[in-house]
Amino acid sequence: MDPLMDLALLVQHGENREAVLCAEKLLAESYTVEQIVDAVAKGVAILRNKCTIENFQLLDVLLACRAMTEVVDECVAIKLKQQLDSVAENHERAAGTLQRKTIVIGTIQGDVHDLGKHVVATLCRFNNLRVINLGKDVPVEGFITAAGKERADFVGVSSLMSVCLPKIKMIKPALAAQGLGHIKVIGGGSAVQQSTAETLRLDYLAYDAFDGLDYLCKIT
Ligand code: B12
C-alpha cells in the first residue's frame, strides 16, 4: 500500500506512537513535510461523519487529533527546525539576526477547531516568522488588541464552523478603525474556503497551510 496512506490510516485509528514512527521513517526516506502534513490531515478529516450535530463520536475523533498533533510536534517541527538551521548556516547568519515579521494567529470566536491553525503556526515559526498564537475561540477584539500590542504584520484567522464566518468579516474594518489597516489579514480552514476573500474582507484566503505560507513569505 502507499506509505502515505498507511500514515493516514494510523492517524485515523488514533495509533499515535505508530503514526509518529511511520512519519519519522517517511521523512528520513525523503518524503516532504508537505506530504506528511497532507497525509495526517486526511487521516483526521475522514472522520467528518463522526463529528456532526447528530452523531458525535468524540473519543474516536480526539484520538485521531492526538495522533496528528504528535506527528506535527515530534516529526514535522523537528524536520523544519533542521531545515531552518541549515539555511541559517549556509547564509552565514544566525537565525536571530534575520529580520522577522510577526503574525498574530487564532481560531475565531465560537470555534474550537485548532489543528489546522497549529500546523500553520508551526510552519510560520520555522519559516522565520514571529508567531503570537492566541489559541481558539478568540473574539474579534482579541485579534485587534494583540495585533496592535505586538506590532503585527499579519493576522491569521482560522474557521471550520460556517456559523462563525460573520465574525471574520469584522476583523479588517476593526483593524482599520484602530489605525491598523496596513495589517494583512489571511484566513483559512474548511468553512473559510467555502466563502471568498472579498466576502470575508480578507487580504488572502488560503487553500491550505502551505498556500498560506507561500503568501506570507512572498510579502515578507
Ligand atoms: C477534528 C474535528 C473536531 C475536533 C477538533 C479538535 C481540535 N483540537 O481541533 C472536535 C472533536 C473538538 C470537534 C468538535 C466539533 N465539530 Co468538528 N470536525 C473535526 C474534523 C473531523 C476534522 C477537522 C481537522 O482538524 N482537520 C485537519 C486539519 C489539519 O485541517 P484544517 O483545519 O482544514 O486545516 C488545514 C487548512 O484548512 C489550513 N488552515 C486551517 N486554518 C487556517 C488558518 C490560516 C490562517 C491558514 C493560512 C490556513 C489554515 O491549514 C491546515 C493544513 O493545511 C472536521 C471534518 C473536516 N473534514 O474538516 C469536523 C467539522 C469541522 N466539525 C464539525 C462540527 C459540526 C463540530 C461540532 C459542532 C460537533 C458537535 N456535535 O458538537 C463541534 C464544534 C464545537 C465548536 N464550537 O467549535 C463540522 C462543521 C460543519 C460546518 N461547516 O460548520 C465538520 C466540518 C464535520 C462535518 N460534520 O462536516 N471537531
XYZ file of N, CA and C and ligand atoms in Angstrom:
751
model
N 0.849 -1.211 0.000
C 0.000 0.000 0.000
C 0.883 1.259 0.000
N 0.329 2.368 -0.459
C 1.043 3.648 -0.440
C 1.402 3.987 1.021
N 2.678 4.238 1.333
C 3.070 4.512 2.723
C 2.383 5.746 3.300
N 2.039 6.717 2.451
C 1.334 7.903 2.966
C -0.087 7.532 3.381
N -0.653 6.575 2.661
C -1.988 6.077 3.023
C -1.901 5.327 4.359
N -0.813 4.565 4.544
C -0.607 3.882 5.836
C -0.614 4.888 6.977
N 0.115 5.986 6.762
C 0.211 7.018 7.801
C -1.173 7.613 8.084
N -1.912 7.907 7.019
C -3.263 8.477 7.198
C -4.141 7.519 8.008
N -4.014 6.220 7.709
C -4.849 5.234 8.424
C -4.455 5.132 9.895
N -3.150 5.216 10.175
C -2.710 5.165 11.578
C -3.311 6.337 12.355
N -3.294 7.522 11.729
C -3.879 8.698 12.391
C -5.387 8.505 12.553
N -6.019 8.080 11.484
C -7.474 7.867 11.539
C -7.858 6.950 12.698
N -7.031 5.915 12.934
C -7.341 4.955 14.004
C -6.757 5.364 15.347
N -6.164 6.554 15.402
C -5.667 7.075 16.680
C -4.423 6.374 17.191
N -3.684 5.711 16.285
C -2.468 4.985 16.699
C -1.312 5.989 16.755
N -1.249 6.741 17.853
C -0.326 7.880 17.891
C 1.150 7.502 17.808
N 1.582 6.516 18.604
C 3.020 6.189 18.600
C 3.428 5.609 17.248
N 2.606 4.730 16.708
C 2.905 4.136 15.396
C 2.925 5.216 14.314
N 2.027 6.179 14.441
C 1.983 7.263 13.444
C 3.274 8.082 13.492
N 3.745 8.356 14.697
C 4.997 9.126 14.838
C 6.168 8.347 14.228
N 6.242 7.044 14.523
C 7.340 6.232 13.976
C 7.270 6.185 12.454
N 6.068 6.025 11.943
C 5.872 5.964 10.495
C 6.297 7.288 9.849
N 5.874 8.412 10.442
C 6.213 9.728 9.861
C 7.723 9.970 9.920
N 8.347 9.559 11.018
C 9.813 9.722 11.136
C 10.513 8.971 10.011
N 10.040 7.746 9.785
C 10.648 6.899 8.753
C 10.464 7.539 7.366
N 9.265 8.035 7.102
C 8.997 8.620 5.788
C 9.843 9.880 5.562
N 9.977 10.690 6.616
C 10.796 11.909 6.465
C 12.263 11.537 6.229
N 12.711 10.468 6.897
C 14.102 10.015 6.699
C 14.283 9.471 5.276
N 13.203 8.946 4.720
C 13.265 8.401 3.341
C 13.035 9.479 2.287
N 13.049 10.714 2.718
C 12.903 11.895 1.852
C 11.489 12.211 1.343
N 10.498 11.719 2.029
C 9.162 12.282 1.804
C 9.184 13.711 2.357
N 8.373 14.593 1.755
C 8.433 16.002 2.189
C 7.491 16.268 3.365
N 7.776 17.369 4.052
C 6.913 17.819 5.145
C 5.487 18.018 4.621
N 5.375 18.551 3.407
C 4.054 18.808 2.830
C 3.271 17.496 2.664
N 3.964 16.452 2.211
C 3.281 15.159 2.029
C 2.830 14.581 3.377
N 3.677 14.758 4.388
C 3.329 14.214 5.713
C 2.118 14.954 6.282
N 2.146 16.291 6.198
C 1.018 17.076 6.736
C -0.266 16.725 5.986
N -0.146 16.581 4.682
C -1.316 16.254 3.877
C -1.905 14.899 4.308
N -1.031 13.928 4.535
C -1.495 12.585 4.924
C -2.170 12.603 6.291
N -1.542 13.263 7.268
C -2.143 13.242 8.610
C -3.446 14.046 8.646
N -3.491 15.134 7.872
C -4.742 15.924 7.821
C -5.866 15.079 7.215
N -5.515 14.276 6.206
C -6.548 13.403 5.599
C -7.042 12.393 6.631
N -6.118 11.874 7.445
C -6.473 10.887 8.463
C -7.486 11.430 9.461
N -7.395 12.733 9.754
C -8.364 13.347 10.678
C -9.651 13.713 9.937
N -9.482 14.306 8.750
C -10.650 14.840 8.026
C -11.648 13.741 7.660
N -11.142 12.526 7.473
C -12.017 11.417 7.080
C -13.080 11.119 8.148
N -12.821 11.633 9.364
C -13.762 11.358 10.461
C -14.953 12.324 10.490
N -15.154 13.049 9.398
C -16.194 14.084 9.415
C -17.572 13.515 9.781
N -17.841 12.276 9.380
C -19.165 11.723 9.692
C -19.326 11.344 11.163
N -18.211 11.335 11.890
C -18.304 11.069 13.335
C -18.324 12.375 14.114
N -18.463 13.477 13.379
C -18.379 14.779 14.024
C -19.491 15.685 13.511
N -20.705 15.238 13.691
C -21.840 16.066 13.276
C -22.660 16.390 14.520
N -23.659 17.223 14.344
C -24.520 17.556 15.486
C -25.232 16.283 15.956
N -25.647 15.433 14.988
C -26.426 14.236 15.334
C -25.542 13.082 15.788
N -24.376 12.963 15.217
C -23.504 11.821 15.515
C -22.132 12.344 15.913
N -21.861 12.373 17.208
C -20.610 12.976 17.683
C -19.849 11.919 18.474
N -18.895 11.238 17.794
C -18.121 10.183 18.473
C -16.786 10.779 18.902
N -16.889 11.509 19.996
C -15.795 12.365 20.448
C -14.481 11.619 20.643
N -14.533 10.440 21.260
C -13.291 9.737 21.578
C -12.505 9.396 20.309
N -13.203 8.824 19.329
C -12.517 8.464 18.074
C -11.859 9.687 17.446
N -12.605 10.793 17.429
C -12.079 11.998 16.777
C -10.879 12.539 17.564
N -11.012 12.574 18.888
C -9.912 13.136 19.689
C -8.645 12.281 19.635
N -8.808 10.958 19.536
C -7.609 10.099 19.427
C -6.880 10.374 18.111
N -7.660 10.573 17.048
C -7.032 10.903 15.757
C -6.334 12.266 15.842
N -6.996 13.228 16.498
C -6.394 14.570 16.651
C -5.073 14.477 17.426
N -5.067 13.651 18.470
C -3.833 13.498 19.247
C -2.723 12.933 18.368
N -3.049 11.924 17.572
C -2.023 11.319 16.711
C -1.482 12.359 15.724
N -2.386 13.157 15.155
C -1.932 14.180 14.202
C -1.027 15.206 14.897
N -1.446 15.662 16.073
C -0.660 16.679 16.786
C 0.733 16.146 17.124
N 0.806 14.886 17.535
C 2.122 14.324 17.879
C 3.022 14.248 16.643
N 2.442 13.889 15.504
C 3.265 13.850 14.274
C 3.770 15.260 13.943
N 2.874 16.250 14.071
C 3.280 17.634 13.745
C 4.367 18.104 14.718
N 4.171 17.857 16.016
C 5.125 18.377 17.008
C 6.429 17.580 17.056
N 6.328 16.270 16.882
C 7.528 15.449 17.088
C 8.289 15.152 15.801
N 7.646 15.255 14.660
C 8.346 14.941 13.402
C 8.473 16.169 12.512
N 7.330 16.767 12.194
C 7.325 17.895 11.253
C 8.135 19.067 11.821
N 7.880 19.426 13.086
C 8.573 20.584 13.669
C 10.080 20.347 13.694
N 10.491 19.122 14.003
C 11.929 18.835 14.081
C 12.571 18.931 12.697
N 11.892 18.391 11.703
C 12.402 18.464 10.327
C 12.516 19.925 9.877
N 11.487 20.721 10.185
C 11.510 22.131 9.777
C 12.631 22.883 10.489
N 12.867 22.528 11.756
C 13.939 23.193 12.501
C 15.289 22.873 11.864
N 15.471 21.611 11.492
C 16.736 21.232 10.835
C 16.916 22.034 9.544
N 15.825 22.169 8.785
C 15.919 22.916 7.518
C 16.248 24.383 7.779
N 15.613 24.962 8.823
C 15.865 26.376 9.132
C 17.313 26.566 9.569
N 17.815 25.651 10.422
C 19.204 25.751 10.897
C 20.169 25.681 9.720
N 19.871 24.782 8.777
C 20.807 24.631 7.674
C 20.777 25.854 6.750
N 19.603 26.476 6.585
C 19.543 27.716 5.795
C 20.365 28.800 6.492
N 20.182 28.925 7.813
C 20.905 29.958 8.564
C 22.413 29.741 8.439
N 22.829 28.487 8.518
C 24.261 28.166 8.416
C 24.791 28.517 7.027
N 24.061 28.075 6.000
C 24.508 28.320 4.628
C 24.633 29.802 4.320
N 23.776 30.571 4.923
C 23.802 32.005 4.628
C 24.681 32.755 5.620
N 25.358 31.966 6.469
C 26.263 32.533 7.470
C 25.611 33.660 8.256
N 24.405 33.438 8.667
C 23.751 34.421 9.515
C 22.948 33.652 10.544
N 23.012 34.130 11.765
C 22.265 33.433 12.815
C 20.787 33.703 12.613
N 19.953 32.698 12.930
C 18.507 32.865 12.746
C 18.017 34.121 13.464
N 18.620 34.424 14.620
C 18.189 35.570 15.415
C 18.429 36.906 14.735
N 19.348 36.953 13.763
C 19.645 38.242 13.134
C 18.800 38.476 11.882
N 18.051 37.457 11.457
C 17.202 37.655 10.286
C 16.048 38.578 10.671
N 15.651 39.424 9.749
C 14.544 40.329 10.068
C 13.233 39.544 10.085
N 12.544 39.579 11.215
C 11.361 38.738 11.352
C 10.092 39.560 11.341
N 9.109 39.052 10.623
C 7.785 39.670 10.651
C 6.951 38.925 11.692
N 5.894 39.582 12.130
C 5.057 38.993 13.190
C 3.668 38.651 12.667
N 3.211 37.437 13.018
C 1.813 37.061 12.728
C 1.094 36.750 14.033
N -0.080 37.346 14.172
C -0.973 37.028 15.290
C -2.001 36.065 14.719
N -2.114 34.883 15.325
C -2.972 33.852 14.726
C -3.922 33.257 15.751
N -5.124 32.905 15.314
C -6.080 32.288 16.225
C -7.270 31.732 15.472
N -8.073 30.942 16.188
C -9.346 30.451 15.644
C -10.446 31.390 16.149
N -11.338 31.761 15.251
C -12.338 32.796 15.582
C -13.312 32.328 16.679
N -13.877 33.289 17.342
C -14.832 33.030 18.440
C -15.970 32.100 18.009
N -16.273 31.139 18.881
C -17.349 30.182 18.612
C -16.840 28.880 18.031
N -15.556 28.848 17.704
C -14.982 27.680 17.030
C -13.795 27.146 17.853
N -13.837 25.839 18.149
C -12.735 25.269 18.947
C -11.792 24.410 18.102
N -11.978 24.383 16.806
C -11.086 23.582 15.950
C -9.729 24.285 15.853
N -8.675 23.606 16.256
C -7.395 24.318 16.215
C -6.228 23.537 15.609
N -6.502 22.359 15.036
C -5.393 21.566 14.481
C -4.758 22.251 13.271
N -5.616 22.769 12.385
C -5.110 23.419 11.171
C -4.299 24.656 11.529
N -4.832 25.437 12.460
C -4.128 26.643 12.906
C -2.780 26.278 13.522
N -2.749 25.163 14.261
C -1.493 24.716 14.880
C -0.458 24.377 13.800
N -0.922 23.757 12.712
C 0.005 23.444 11.602
C 0.561 24.750 11.028
N -0.335 25.712 10.797
C 0.104 26.996 10.218
C 1.109 27.677 11.154
N 0.789 27.697 12.457
C 1.687 28.350 13.420
C 3.060 27.671 13.402
N 3.060 26.340 13.320
C 4.333 25.601 13.306
C 5.130 25.932 12.039
N 4.467 25.931 10.898
C 5.164 26.247 9.637
C 5.740 27.662 9.688
N 4.940 28.603 10.204
C 5.393 30.001 10.256
C 6.617 30.134 11.163
N 6.532 29.490 12.340
C 7.619 29.592 13.314
C 8.933 29.146 12.703
N 8.884 28.078 11.929
C 10.130 27.555 11.350
C 10.415 28.143 9.974
N 9.673 29.156 9.612
C 9.997 29.898 8.395
C 10.258 31.344 8.763
N 10.806 31.488 9.961
C 11.329 32.771 10.406
C 10.310 33.867 10.663
N 9.077 33.462 10.965
C 8.103 34.469 11.393
C 7.974 34.396 12.915
N 7.708 35.529 13.526
C 7.412 35.537 14.962
C 5.915 35.275 15.089
N 5.572 34.236 15.872
C 4.168 33.806 15.932
C 3.570 34.087 17.306
N 2.478 34.831 17.323
C 1.729 35.032 18.567
C 0.451 34.217 18.397
N 0.392 33.092 19.119
C -0.736 32.172 18.945
C -1.781 32.446 20.027
N -2.922 32.958 19.618
C -3.963 33.343 20.588
C -4.851 32.171 20.983
N -4.668 31.024 20.329
C -5.472 29.849 20.675
C -6.781 29.818 19.896
N -7.822 29.276 20.542
C -9.098 29.104 19.846
C -10.174 29.946 20.507
N -11.340 30.038 19.830
C -12.475 30.775 20.388
C -12.075 32.225 20.723
N -11.396 32.862 19.778
C -10.850 34.207 20.024
C -11.811 35.280 19.488
N -12.259 36.207 20.348
C -13.148 37.271 19.864
C -12.394 38.229 18.937
N -13.142 38.932 18.111
C -12.533 39.876 17.154
C -11.602 40.841 17.897
N -12.057 41.371 19.035
C -11.237 42.337 19.783
C -9.909 41.735 20.219
N -9.905 40.412 20.468
C -8.655 39.731 20.870
C -7.606 39.838 19.769
N -8.045 39.669 18.517
C -7.105 39.786 17.392
C -6.590 41.225 17.279
N -7.524 42.185 17.438
C -7.163 43.598 17.215
C -6.178 44.053 18.298
N -6.503 43.724 19.557
C -5.643 44.149 20.660
C -4.248 43.555 20.514
N -4.191 42.251 20.232
C -2.877 41.596 20.112
C -2.102 42.138 18.910
N -2.815 42.389 17.817
C -2.124 42.881 16.610
C -1.482 44.243 16.886
N -2.201 45.105 17.610
C -1.651 46.422 17.938
C -0.487 46.302 18.903
N -0.692 45.548 19.966
C 0.323 45.418 21.017
C 1.612 44.781 20.472
N 1.456 43.792 19.627
C 2.630 43.053 19.123
C 3.183 43.654 17.827
N 2.609 44.762 17.389
C 3.009 45.404 16.121
C 3.042 44.375 14.987
N 1.943 43.684 14.850
C 1.876 42.583 13.878
C 1.916 43.090 12.437
N 2.442 42.238 11.581
C 2.392 42.491 10.138
C 1.202 41.761 9.520
N 0.822 40.645 10.174
C -0.269 39.818 9.659
C -1.180 39.380 10.796
N -2.464 39.209 10.452
C -3.386 38.491 11.327
C -3.811 37.251 10.557
N -3.697 36.073 11.198
C -4.145 34.822 10.583
C -5.358 34.326 11.342
N -6.439 34.030 10.616
C -7.669 33.594 11.293
C -8.155 32.293 10.666
N -8.541 31.375 11.552
C -8.990 30.062 11.104
C -10.453 29.859 11.481
N -11.217 29.197 10.598
C -12.554 28.747 10.994
C -13.011 27.537 10.198
N -13.520 26.552 10.941
C -14.099 25.359 10.315
C -15.608 25.347 10.500
N -16.117 26.340 11.215
C -17.550 26.404 11.521
C -18.196 27.526 10.709
N -19.118 27.141 9.838
C -19.760 28.132 8.964
C -20.433 29.256 9.756
N -21.021 28.894 10.916
C -21.751 29.927 11.673
C -20.834 31.027 12.190
N -19.543 30.779 12.191
C -18.608 31.782 12.740
C -18.096 32.764 11.687
N -18.427 32.521 10.417
C -17.855 33.357 9.352
C -18.179 34.856 9.489
N -19.400 35.232 9.932
C -19.676 36.672 10.039
C -18.671 37.426 10.920
N -18.137 36.747 11.912
C -17.158 37.399 12.809
C -15.863 37.719 12.053
N -15.495 36.825 11.136
C -14.241 37.024 10.393
C -14.305 38.317 9.573
N -15.487 38.570 9.001
C -15.712 39.788 8.217
C -15.397 41.061 8.987
N -15.502 40.971 10.325
C -15.364 42.186 11.139
C -13.907 42.550 11.419
N -12.991 41.619 11.147
C -11.598 41.856 11.569
C -10.957 43.030 10.829
N -11.042 43.013 9.509
C -10.351 44.053 8.719
C -10.869 45.464 9.066
N -12.214 45.672 9.076
C -12.690 47.009 9.456
C -12.308 47.401 10.893
N -12.292 46.407 11.805
C -11.929 46.728 13.196
C -10.453 47.127 13.282
N -9.608 46.500 12.489
C -8.190 46.899 12.457
C -8.084 48.333 11.932
N -8.790 48.594 10.831
C -8.718 49.926 10.213
C -9.178 50.998 11.206
N -10.209 50.681 11.974
C -10.733 51.652 12.938
C -9.705 52.006 14.011
N -8.746 51.116 14.225
C -7.693 51.384 15.224
C -6.409 51.895 14.561
N -6.496 52.278 13.306
C -5.293 52.754 12.589
C -4.359 51.627 12.215
N -4.899 50.395 12.135
C -4.048 49.233 11.831
C -4.424 48.617 10.479
N -4.954 49.452 9.596
C -5.439 48.966 8.303
C -4.349 48.394 7.411
N -3.081 48.700 7.735
C -1.964 48.186 6.917
C -1.713 46.695 7.178
N -2.256 46.146 8.276
C -2.003 44.738 8.618
C -2.790 43.842 7.658
N -2.073 42.875 7.072
C -2.739 41.970 6.119
C -3.458 40.862 6.895
N -4.676 40.580 6.491
C -5.456 39.533 7.160
C -5.582 38.334 6.222
N -5.164 37.180 6.753
C -5.190 35.950 5.947
C -6.066 34.922 6.663
N -6.932 34.263 5.903
C -7.849 33.298 6.516
C -7.695 31.914 5.931
N -8.070 30.904 6.723
C -8.032 29.523 6.249
C -8.933 28.646 7.085
N -9.034 27.370 6.682
C -9.934 26.440 7.370
C -11.110 26.133 6.451
N -11.734 24.959 6.656
C -12.713 24.490 5.670
C -13.924 25.406 5.498
N -14.358 26.090 6.569
C -15.514 26.992 6.408
C -15.107 28.212 5.587
N -13.939 28.748 5.896
C -13.431 29.926 5.175
C -13.306 29.611 3.683
N -12.833 28.390 3.395
C -12.628 28.002 1.995
C -13.921 27.963 1.193
N -15.048 27.856 1.902
C -16.316 27.826 1.173
C -16.841 29.220 0.863
N -16.104 30.239 1.322
C -16.511 31.604 1.036
C -15.487 32.224 0.085
N -15.442 33.555 0.034
C -14.439 34.217 -0.815
C -13.709 35.264 0.029
N -12.524 35.623 -0.446
C -11.732 36.634 0.262
C -12.520 37.940 0.325
N -13.192 38.256 -0.771
C -13.948 39.509 -0.837
C -15.076 39.530 0.205
N -15.846 38.443 0.243
C -16.966 38.382 1.197
C -16.479 38.499 2.637
N -15.348 37.854 2.926
C -14.862 37.836 4.317
C -13.923 39.005 4.620
N -13.709 39.864 3.626
C -12.804 41.017 3.751
C -11.405 40.568 4.175
N -10.931 39.551 3.489
C -9.577 39.052 3.759
C -8.630 39.579 2.688
N -7.370 39.768 3.061
C -6.372 40.091 2.031
C -5.991 38.836 1.257
N -6.100 37.692 1.947
C -5.795 36.437 1.258
C -6.576 35.295 1.891
N -7.123 34.421 1.034
C -7.823 33.230 1.524
C -6.959 32.026 1.122
N -6.465 31.308 2.130
C -5.517 30.223 1.845
C -6.245 28.895 1.697
N -5.830 28.110 0.696
C -6.477 26.813 0.489
C -5.898 25.732 1.386
N -4.652 25.912 1.787
C -4.095 25.048 2.837
C -2.964 25.806 3.513
N -2.329 25.149 4.480
C -1.311 25.835 5.264
C -0.117 26.257 4.394
N 0.215 25.442 3.404
C 1.392 25.746 2.571
C 1.090 26.902 1.614
N -0.129 26.939 1.111
C -0.560 28.055 0.276
C -0.470 29.352 1.104
N -0.939 29.282 2.347
C -0.873 30.456 3.233
C 0.564 30.880 3.477
N 1.409 29.907 3.727
C 2.818 30.216 3.992
C 3.470 30.866 2.763
N 3.149 30.364 1.584
C 3.700 30.960 0.337
C 3.338 32.437 0.266
N 2.069 32.736 0.564
C 1.621 34.137 0.525
C 2.423 34.971 1.536
N 2.535 34.456 2.763
C 3.238 35.219 3.809
C 4.700 35.440 3.433
N 5.322 34.406 2.863
C 6.747 34.519 2.520
C 6.944 35.480 1.352
N 5.986 35.493 0.429
C 6.109 36.387 -0.739
C 6.134 37.840 -0.310
N 5.319 38.177 0.712
C 5.296 39.589 1.084
C 6.085 39.853 2.364
N 6.914 38.883 2.765
C 7.754 39.096 3.956
C 9.055 39.771 3.534
C -11.290 17.132 14.344
C -12.670 17.752 14.299
C -13.205 18.198 15.515
C -12.439 18.190 16.838
C -11.465 19.385 16.843
C -10.258 19.160 17.733
C -9.243 20.236 17.571
N -8.431 20.376 18.595
O -9.149 20.937 16.557
C -13.605 18.290 17.882
C -13.995 16.894 18.320
C -13.325 19.151 19.117
C -14.725 18.893 17.020
C -15.826 19.492 17.551
C -16.923 19.900 16.776
N -17.073 19.778 15.446
Co -15.685 19.217 14.316
N -14.542 18.428 12.964
C -13.374 17.875 13.053
C -12.977 17.293 11.667
C -13.306 15.793 11.668
C -11.542 17.478 11.237
C -11.010 18.914 11.310
C -9.497 18.926 11.270
O -8.843 19.145 12.282
N -8.913 18.652 10.112
C -7.442 18.565 9.942
C -6.846 19.972 9.818
C -5.340 19.924 9.648
O -7.401 20.530 8.636
P -7.952 22.048 8.570
O -8.436 22.516 9.874
O -8.833 22.165 7.391
O -6.614 22.883 8.313
C -5.892 22.875 7.106
C -6.292 24.031 6.167
O -7.681 24.286 6.177
C -5.439 25.189 6.613
N -5.900 26.133 7.633
C -6.723 25.967 8.678
N -6.802 27.090 9.390
C -6.011 28.003 8.805
C -5.715 29.332 9.127
C -4.846 30.054 8.315
C -4.517 31.456 8.682
C -4.273 29.448 7.166
C -3.326 30.172 6.325
C -4.568 28.108 6.849
C -5.425 27.408 7.663
O -4.268 24.572 7.124
C -4.470 23.207 7.526
C -3.423 22.328 6.885
O -3.374 22.509 5.510
C -13.912 18.137 10.737
C -14.260 17.482 9.379
C -13.395 18.017 8.271
N -13.237 17.213 7.243
O -12.872 19.116 8.297
C -15.132 18.351 11.643
C -16.026 19.591 11.439
C -15.167 20.824 11.188
N -16.691 19.685 12.739
C -17.953 19.995 12.650
C -18.844 20.103 13.754
C -20.309 20.271 13.417
C -18.383 20.054 15.086
C -19.204 20.232 16.370
C -20.291 21.309 16.322
C -19.797 18.834 16.702
C -20.715 18.739 17.897
N -21.640 17.792 17.813
O -20.594 19.461 18.883
C -18.090 20.586 17.386
C -17.745 22.079 17.318
C -17.683 22.802 18.568
C -17.213 24.237 18.304
N -17.962 25.176 18.829
O -16.241 24.512 17.645
C -18.371 20.238 11.203
C -18.509 21.736 10.892
C -19.651 21.995 9.934
C -19.667 23.425 9.486
N -19.321 23.650 8.243
O -19.994 24.326 10.218
C -17.231 19.474 10.425
C -16.904 20.057 9.030
C -17.682 17.988 10.286
C -18.944 17.815 9.458
N -19.991 17.416 10.097
O -18.990 18.013 8.274
N -14.450 18.705 15.693
